Amino acid sequence: ITQPCIGYAALRFDTLEPVKIGLIDLVGLDASAKKTEALNALKSLRKQNTGATWVVGIKQMARVGHKGSQYFKTADLIRLNGVLADQAERIFKTEPYDIHMRQVQTHLGIQAQSWASRRAMFDYVVAKVPAFPVVKTHNNALADESLNMTDAWGCAVFAKRRRRVEEMRGDEAAVASIKARF
């Protein structure tokens, strides 16, 4: 969790085509500036898509490092994650879903563990979204930034799924139809 950026994705609800996928660069910023930069990016995204109905998913922070500076970097990101979750509700006028990447990977049928699962999800997304942005390192390896954007895409897809499930649970005719099948 030491990446100096946050990935985000805005997708069309019906087709899952990207409206915007990107990174918020946090390199060299203190905690307050990171918060400001991330919130400005969310507000800009909202302004650019004024007529949209929003479903927001925020990636759950999975683990905290226990070694000195790693701990403080992770703690900063966890605090930033909390601020973004709180402010996303205000900006997009909808409560964000807390999304764990295991749920996303299970939903997409990805069985691998750890970094291999992130790589498998990247491969899945690139196959599904032909124009998906890819960031490479100076020696042409896949950069963490690409995986961050992939995680953001996965969170958006799973947030859509959770919203659809909620809508279906609220539709008595749909629930009765599903129950009748079983």
CSV table of N, CA and C in Angstrom, one decimal, residues 41-157:
chain,number,residue,atom,x,y,z
A,41,ALA,N,-10.3,16.1,-7.6
A,41,ALA,CA,-10.5,15.1,-8.7
A,41,ALA,C,-11.9,14.6,-8.7
A,42,LEU,N,-12.4,14.2,-7.5
A,42,LEU,CA,-13.8,13.7,-7.4
A,42,LEU,C,-14.8,14.8,-7.8
A,43,LYS,N,-14.6,16.0,-7.3
A,43,LYS,CA,-15.5,17.1,-7.7
A,43,LYS,C,-15.5,17.4,-9.2
A,44,SER,N,-14.3,17.4,-9.8
A,44,SER,CA,-14.2,17.6,-11.2
A,44,SER,C,-14.9,16.5,-12.0
A,45,LEU,N,-14.8,15.3,-11.6
A,45,LEU,CA,-15.5,14.2,-12.2
A,45,LEU,C,-17.0,14.4,-12.1
A,46,ARG,N,-17.5,14.8,-11.0
A,46,ARG,CA,-18.9,15.1,-10.8
A,46,ARG,C,-19.4,16.2,-11.7
A,47,LYS,N,-18.6,17.3,-11.8
A,47,LYS,CA,-19.0,18.4,-12.7
A,47,LYS,C,-19.0,18.0,-14.1
A,48,GLN,N,-18.1,17.2,-14.6
A,48,GLN,CA,-18.0,16.8,-16.0
A,48,GLN,C,-19.2,15.9,-16.4
A,49,ASN,N,-19.8,15.3,-15.4
A,49,ASN,CA,-20.9,14.3,-15.7
A,49,ASN,C,-22.1,14.7,-14.9
A,50,THR,N,-22.7,15.9,-15.1
A,50,THR,CA,-23.7,16.4,-14.2
A,50,THR,C,-25.0,15.6,-14.3
A,51,GLY,N,-25.4,15.1,-15.4
A,51,GLY,CA,-26.7,14.4,-15.5
A,51,GLY,C,-26.6,12.9,-15.1
A,52,ALA,N,-25.5,12.4,-14.7
A,52,ALA,CA,-25.3,11.0,-14.4
A,52,ALA,C,-26.0,10.6,-13.0
A,53,THR,N,-26.4,9.4,-13.0
A,53,THR,CA,-26.8,8.8,-11.7
A,53,THR,C,-25.6,8.0,-11.2
A,54,TRP,N,-25.2,8.3,-10.0
A,54,TRP,CA,-23.9,7.8,-9.4
A,54,TRP,C,-24.1,6.6,-8.5
A,55,VAL,N,-23.2,5.6,-8.7
A,55,VAL,CA,-23.1,4.5,-7.8
A,55,VAL,C,-21.6,4.5,-7.5
A,56,VAL,N,-21.3,4.6,-6.2
A,56,VAL,CA,-19.9,4.8,-5.8
A,56,VAL,C,-19.4,3.6,-5.0
A,57,GLY,N,-18.2,3.1,-5.4
A,57,GLY,CA,-17.6,2.0,-4.6
A,57,GLY,C,-16.2,2.5,-4.2
A,58,ILE,N,-15.8,2.2,-3.0
A,58,ILE,CA,-14.5,2.6,-2.5
A,58,ILE,C,-13.8,1.4,-2.0
A,59,LYS,N,-12.6,1.2,-2.5
A,59,LYS,CA,-11.8,0.0,-2.1
A,59,LYS,C,-11.5,0.0,-0.7
A,60,GLN,N,-11.8,-1.1,0.0
A,60,GLN,CA,-11.5,-1.3,1.4
A,60,GLN,C,-10.0,-1.5,1.5
A,61,MET,N,-9.4,-0.8,2.5
A,61,MET,CA,-8.0,-0.9,2.8
A,61,MET,C,-7.8,-2.3,3.5
A,62,ALA,N,-7.0,-3.1,2.9
A,62,ALA,CA,-6.9,-4.5,3.3
A,62,ALA,C,-5.9,-4.8,4.5
A,63,ARG,N,-4.8,-4.1,4.5
A,63,ARG,CA,-3.9,-4.4,5.6
A,63,ARG,C,-3.0,-3.3,6.0
A,64,VAL,N,-2.5,-3.3,7.2
A,64,VAL,CA,-1.6,-2.3,7.7
A,64,VAL,C,-0.2,-2.8,7.9
A,65,GLY,N,0.8,-2.2,7.3
A,65,GLY,CA,2.2,-2.6,7.5
A,65,GLY,C,2.5,-2.3,9.0
A,66,HIS,N,3.5,-3.0,9.5
A,66,HIS,CA,3.9,-2.8,10.9
A,66,HIS,C,5.3,-2.3,11.0
A,67,LYS,N,5.9,-1.9,10.0
A,67,LYS,CA,7.3,-1.5,10.0
A,67,LYS,C,7.4,0.0,9.9
A,68,GLY,N,7.8,0.7,10.9
A,68,GLY,CA,8.1,2.1,11.0
A,68,GLY,C,7.4,3.0,10.0
A,69,SER,N,8.2,3.5,9.0
A,69,SER,CA,7.6,4.4,8.0
A,69,SER,C,6.5,3.8,7.2
A,70,GLN,N,6.5,2.5,6.9
A,70,GLN,CA,5.5,1.8,6.2
A,70,GLN,C,4.1,2.0,7.0
A,71,TYR,N,4.2,1.8,8.3
A,71,TYR,CA,3.0,2.0,9.1
A,71,TYR,C,2.4,3.4,8.9
A,72,PHE,N,3.2,4.4,9.0
A,72,PHE,CA,2.7,5.8,8.9
A,72,PHE,C,2.2,6.1,7.5
A,73,LYS,N,2.8,5.5,6.4
A,73,LYS,CA,2.3,5.7,5.1
A,73,LYS,C,0.9,5.0,5.0
A,74,THR,N,0.8,3.8,5.5
A,74,THR,CA,-0.4,3.1,5.4
A,74,THR,C,-1.5,3.8,6.2
A,75,ALA,N,-1.2,4.3,7.4
A,75,ALA,CA,-2.1,5.0,8.2
A,75,ALA,C,-2.6,6.2,7.5
A,76,ASP,N,-1.8,6.9,6.8
A,76,ASP,CA,-2.2,8.1,6.1
A,76,ASP,C,-3.2,7.7,5.0
A,77,LEU,N,-2.9,6.6,4.3
A,77,LEU,CA,-3.8,6.2,3.2
A,77,LEU,C,-5.2,5.7,3.8
A,78,ILE,N,-5.1,5.1,5.0
A,78,ILE,CA,-6.4,4.7,5.6
A,78,ILE,C,-7.2,5.9,6.0
A,79,ARG,N,-6.6,6.9,6.5
A,79,ARG,CA,-7.3,8.1,6.9
A,79,ARG,C,-7.8,8.8,5.6
A,80,LEU,N,-7.0,8.8,4.6
A,80,LEU,CA,-7.5,9.4,3.3
A,80,LEU,C,-8.7,8.7,2.7
A,81,ASN,N,-8.6,7.3,2.8
A,81,ASN,CA,-9.7,6.5,2.4
A,81,ASN,C,-11.0,6.8,3.1
A,82,GLY,N,-10.9,7.0,4.4
A,82,GLY,CA,-12.0,7.4,5.2
A,82,GLY,C,-12.6,8.7,4.8
A,83,VAL,N,-11.7,9.7,4.6
A,83,VAL,CA,-12.2,11.1,4.2
A,83,VAL,C,-12.9,11.0,2.9
A,84,LEU,N,-12.3,10.2,1.9
A,84,LEU,CA,-12.9,10.1,0.6
A,84,LEU,C,-14.3,9.4,0.7
A,85,ALA,N,-14.4,8.4,1.5
A,85,ALA,CA,-15.7,7.7,1.6
A,85,ALA,C,-16.7,8.7,2.2
A,86,ASP,N,-16.3,9.5,3.2
A,86,ASP,CA,-17.3,10.5,3.8
A,86,ASP,C,-17.6,11.5,2.8
A,87,GLN,N,-16.7,12.1,2.1
A,87,GLN,CA,-16.9,13.2,1.1
A,87,GLN,C,-17.6,12.7,-0.1
A,88,ALA,N,-17.3,11.5,-0.6
A,88,ALA,CA,-18.0,10.9,-1.8
A,88,ALA,C,-19.5,10.9,-1.6
A,89,GLU,N,-20.0,10.7,-0.4
A,89,GLU,CA,-21.4,10.7,-0.2
A,89,GLU,C,-22.0,12.1,-0.4
A,90,ARG,N,-21.2,13.1,0.0
A,90,ARG,CA,-21.7,14.5,-0.1
A,90,ARG,C,-21.6,14.9,-1.6
A,91,ILE,N,-20.5,14.6,-2.2
A,91,ILE,CA,-20.2,15.0,-3.6
A,91,ILE,C,-21.2,14.3,-4.6
A,92,PHE,N,-21.4,13.0,-4.5
A,92,PHE,CA,-22.2,12.3,-5.4
A,92,PHE,C,-23.6,12.0,-5.0
A,93,LYS,N,-24.0,12.5,-3.8
A,93,LYS,CA,-25.3,12.3,-3.3
A,93,LYS,C,-25.8,10.9,-3.2
A,94,THR,N,-24.9,10.0,-2.9
A,94,THR,CA,-25.2,8.6,-2.7
A,94,THR,C,-24.2,8.0,-1.7
A,95,GLU,N,-24.6,7.1,-0.9
A,95,GLU,CA,-23.7,6.4,0.0
A,95,GLU,C,-22.8,5.5,-0.7
A,96,PRO,N,-21.5,5.6,-0.5
A,96,PRO,CA,-20.6,4.7,-1.2
A,96,PRO,C,-20.6,3.3,-0.6
A,97,TYR,N,-20.3,2.3,-1.5
A,97,TYR,CA,-20.2,0.9,-1.1
A,97,TYR,C,-18.8,0.7,-0.7
A,98,ASP,N,-18.6,0.0,0.4
A,98,ASP,CA,-17.2,-0.4,0.9
A,98,ASP,C,-16.9,-1.8,0.1
A,99,ILE,N,-16.0,-1.7,-0.8
A,99,ILE,CA,-15.7,-2.9,-1.6
A,99,ILE,C,-14.4,-3.6,-1.3
A,100,HIS,N,-14.5,-4.9,-1.0
A,100,HIS,CA,-13.2,-5.6,-0.7
A,100,HIS,C,-12.9,-6.3,-2.1
A,101,MET,N,-11.6,-6.3,-2.4
A,101,MET,CA,-11.2,-6.8,-3.7
A,101,MET,C,-11.4,-8.3,-3.8
A,102,ARG,N,-11.4,-9.0,-2.8
A,102,ARG,CA,-11.8,-10.5,-2.9
A,102,ARG,C,-13.2,-10.7,-3.4
A,103,GLN,N,-14.1,-9.8,-3.0
A,103,GLN,CA,-15.5,-9.9,-3.5
A,103,GLN,C,-15.5,-9.6,-5.0
A,104,VAL,N,-14.7,-8.6,-5.5
A,104,VAL,CA,-14.6,-8.3,-6.9
A,104,VAL,C,-14.0,-9.5,-7.7
A,105,GLN,N,-12.9,-10.0,-7.2
A,105,GLN,CA,-12.3,-11.1,-7.9
A,105,GLN,C,-13.2,-12.3,-7.9
A,106,THR,N,-13.9,-12.6,-6.9
A,106,THR,CA,-14.8,-13.7,-6.9
A,106,THR,C,-15.9,-13.5,-7.9
A,107,HIS,N,-16.5,-12.3,-7.9
A,107,HIS,CA,-17.5,-11.9,-8.9
A,107,HIS,C,-17.0,-12.1,-10.3
A,108,LEU,N,-15.8,-11.8,-10.6
A,108,LEU,CA,-15.2,-11.9,-11.9
A,108,LEU,C,-14.7,-13.3,-12.2
A,109,GLY,N,-14.7,-14.2,-11.2
A,109,GLY,CA,-14.2,-15.5,-11.4
A,109,GLY,C,-12.7,-15.7,-11.4
A,110,ILE,N,-12.0,-14.8,-10.7
A,110,ILE,CA,-10.6,-14.8,-10.6
A,110,ILE,C,-10.2,-15.5,-9.3
A,111,GLN,N,-9.4,-16.6,-9.4
A,111,GLN,CA,-9.1,-17.4,-8.3
A,111,GLN,C,-7.7,-17.2,-7.7
A,112,ALA,N,-6.8,-16.5,-8.3
A,112,ALA,CA,-5.4,-16.3,-7.9
A,112,ALA,C,-5.4,-15.6,-6.6
A,113,GLN,N,-4.2,-15.6,-5.9
A,113,GLN,CA,-4.0,-14.9,-4.6
A,113,GLN,C,-3.0,-13.8,-4.8
A,114,SER,N,-3.1,-12.8,-4.0
A,114,SER,CA,-2.1,-11.7,-3.8
A,114,SER,C,-1.9,-11.0,-5.2
A,115,TRP,N,-0.6,-10.7,-5.5
A,115,TRP,CA,-0.2,-10.0,-6.7
A,115,TRP,C,-0.7,-10.7,-7.9
A,116,ALA,N,-0.7,-12.0,-7.9
A,116,ALA,CA,-1.2,-12.8,-9.1
A,116,ALA,C,-2.6,-12.5,-9.4
A,117,SER,N,-3.4,-12.3,-8.3
A,117,SER,CA,-4.9,-12.0,-8.5
A,117,SER,C,-5.0,-10.6,-9.1
A,118,ARG,N,-4.2,-9.6,-8.7
A,118,ARG,CA,-4.3,-8.3,-9.3
A,118,ARG,C,-3.8,-8.4,-10.8
A,119,ARG,N,-2.8,-9.1,-11.1
A,119,ARG,CA,-2.4,-9.3,-12.5
A,119,ARG,C,-3.5,-10.0,-13.3
A,120,ALA,N,-4.1,-11.0,-12.7
A,120,ALA,CA,-5.2,-11.7,-13.4
A,120,ALA,C,-6.4,-10.8,-13.6
A,121,MET,N,-6.7,-9.9,-12.7
A,121,MET,CA,-7.8,-9.0,-12.9
A,121,MET,C,-7.4,-8.0,-13.9
A,122,PHE,N,-6.1,-7.5,-14.0
A,122,PHE,CA,-5.7,-6.6,-15.0
A,122,PHE,C,-5.9,-7.3,-16.4
A,123,ASP,N,-5.5,-8.5,-16.5
A,123,ASP,CA,-5.6,-9.2,-17.8
A,123,ASP,C,-7.1,-9.3,-18.2
A,124,TYR,N,-7.9,-9.6,-17.2
A,124,TYR,CA,-9.4,-9.7,-17.5
A,124,TYR,C,-9.9,-8.4,-18.0
A,125,VAL,N,-9.6,-7.3,-17.3
A,125,VAL,CA,-10.1,-5.9,-17.6
A,125,VAL,C,-9.6,-5.5,-19.0
A,126,VAL,N,-8.3,-5.7,-19.3
A,126,VAL,CA,-7.8,-5.3,-20.6
A,126,VAL,C,-8.5,-6.1,-21.7
A,127,ALA,N,-8.8,-7.4,-21.5
A,127,ALA,CA,-9.6,-8.1,-22.5
A,127,ALA,C,-11.0,-7.6,-22.7
A,128,LYS,N,-11.6,-7.1,-21.6
A,128,LYS,CA,-13.0,-6.6,-21.6
A,128,LYS,C,-13.1,-5.2,-22.1
A,129,VAL,N,-12.1,-4.4,-21.8
A,129,VAL,CA,-12.1,-2.9,-22.1
A,129,VAL,C,-10.9,-2.6,-23.0
A,130,PRO,N,-11.1,-2.7,-24.3
A,130,PRO,CA,-9.9,-2.6,-25.3
A,130,PRO,C,-9.1,-1.3,-25.1
A,131,ALA,N,-9.7,-0.2,-24.7
A,131,ALA,CA,-8.9,1.1,-24.6
A,131,ALA,C,-8.5,1.3,-23.1
A,132,PHE,N,-8.4,0.3,-22.3
A,132,PHE,CA,-8.0,0.5,-20.9
A,132,PHE,C,-6.6,1.0,-20.9
A,133,PRO,N,-6.4,2.1,-20.1
A,133,PRO,CA,-5.0,2.7,-20.0
A,133,PRO,C,-4.1,1.7,-19.3
A,134,VAL,N,-2.9,1.7,-19.8
A,134,VAL,CA,-1.8,0.8,-19.3
A,134,VAL,C,-0.6,1.7,-19.0
A,135,VAL,N,0.0,1.6,-17.8
A,135,VAL,CA,1.2,2.3,-17.4
A,135,VAL,C,2.3,1.3,-17.2
A,136,LYS,N,3.4,1.6,-17.9
A,136,LYS,CA,4.6,0.6,-17.8
A,136,LYS,C,5.7,1.4,-17.1
A,137,THR,N,6.6,0.6,-16.5
A,137,THR,CA,7.8,1.1,-15.9
A,137,THR,C,8.8,1.4,-17.0
A,138,HIS,N,9.9,2.0,-16.6
A,138,HIS,CA,11.0,2.3,-17.5
A,138,HIS,C,11.6,1.1,-18.2
A,139,ASN,N,11.5,-0.1,-17.6
A,139,ASN,CA,11.9,-1.3,-18.2
A,139,ASN,C,10.8,-2.1,-18.8
A,140,ASN,N,9.7,-1.5,-19.1
A,140,ASN,CA,8.5,-2.0,-19.8
A,140,ASN,C,7.7,-3.1,-19.0
A,141,ALA,N,7.9,-3.1,-17.7
A,141,ALA,CA,7.1,-4.0,-16.8
A,141,ALA,C,5.8,-3.3,-16.5
A,142,LEU,N,4.8,-4.0,-16.1
A,142,LEU,CA,3.5,-3.4,-15.7
A,142,LEU,C,3.7,-2.6,-14.4
A,143,ALA,N,3.3,-1.4,-14.4
A,143,ALA,CA,3.4,-0.5,-13.2
A,143,ALA,C,2.3,-0.7,-12.3
A,144,ASP,N,2.5,-0.4,-11.0
A,144,ASP,CA,1.4,-0.5,-10.0
A,144,ASP,C,0.3,0.4,-10.3
A,145,GLU,N,0.6,1.5,-11.0
A,145,GLU,CA,-0.5,2.5,-11.4
A,145,GLU,C,-1.6,1.8,-12.2
A,146,SER,N,-1.2,0.9,-13.1
A,146,SER,CA,-2.1,0.1,-13.9
A,146,SER,C,-3.0,-0.8,-13.0
A,147,LEU,N,-2.4,-1.4,-12.0
A,147,LEU,CA,-3.2,-2.2,-11.1
A,147,LEU,C,-4.1,-1.4,-10.3
A,148,ASN,N,-3.7,-0.2,-9.9
A,148,ASN,CA,-4.6,0.7,-9.2
A,148,ASN,C,-5.8,1.1,-10.0
A,149,MET,N,-5.6,1.4,-11.3
A,149,MET,CA,-6.8,1.7,-12.1
A,149,MET,C,-7.7,0.4,-12.4
A,150,THR,N,-7.0,-0.7,-12.4
A,150,THR,CA,-7.8,-2.0,-12.5
A,150,THR,C,-8.6,-2.2,-11.3
A,151,ASP,N,-8.0,-2.0,-10.1
A,151,ASP,CA,-8.8,-2.1,-8.9
A,151,ASP,C,-10.0,-1.1,-8.9
A,152,ALA,N,-9.8,0.1,-9.4
A,152,ALA,CA,-10.9,1.1,-9.4
A,152,ALA,C,-12.0,0.6,-10.4
A,153,TRP,N,-11.6,0.0,-11.5
A,153,TRP,CA,-12.6,-0.5,-12.4
A,153,TRP,C,-13.4,-1.6,-11.8
A,154,GLY,N,-12.7,-2.5,-11.1
A,154,GLY,CA,-13.3,-3.6,-10.4
A,154,GLY,C,-14.3,-3.2,-9.3
A,155,CYS,N,-13.9,-2.1,-8.6
A,155,CYS,CA,-14.8,-1.6,-7.5
A,155,CYS,C,-16.0,-1.0,-8.2
A,156,ALA,N,-15.9,-0.3,-9.3
A,156,ALA,CA,-17.0,0.3,-10.0
A,156,ALA,C,-18.0,-0.8,-10.5
A,157,VAL,N,-17.4,-1.9,-11.0
A,157,VAL,CA,-18.3,-3.0,-11.5
A,157,VAL,C,-19.0,-3.6,-10.3
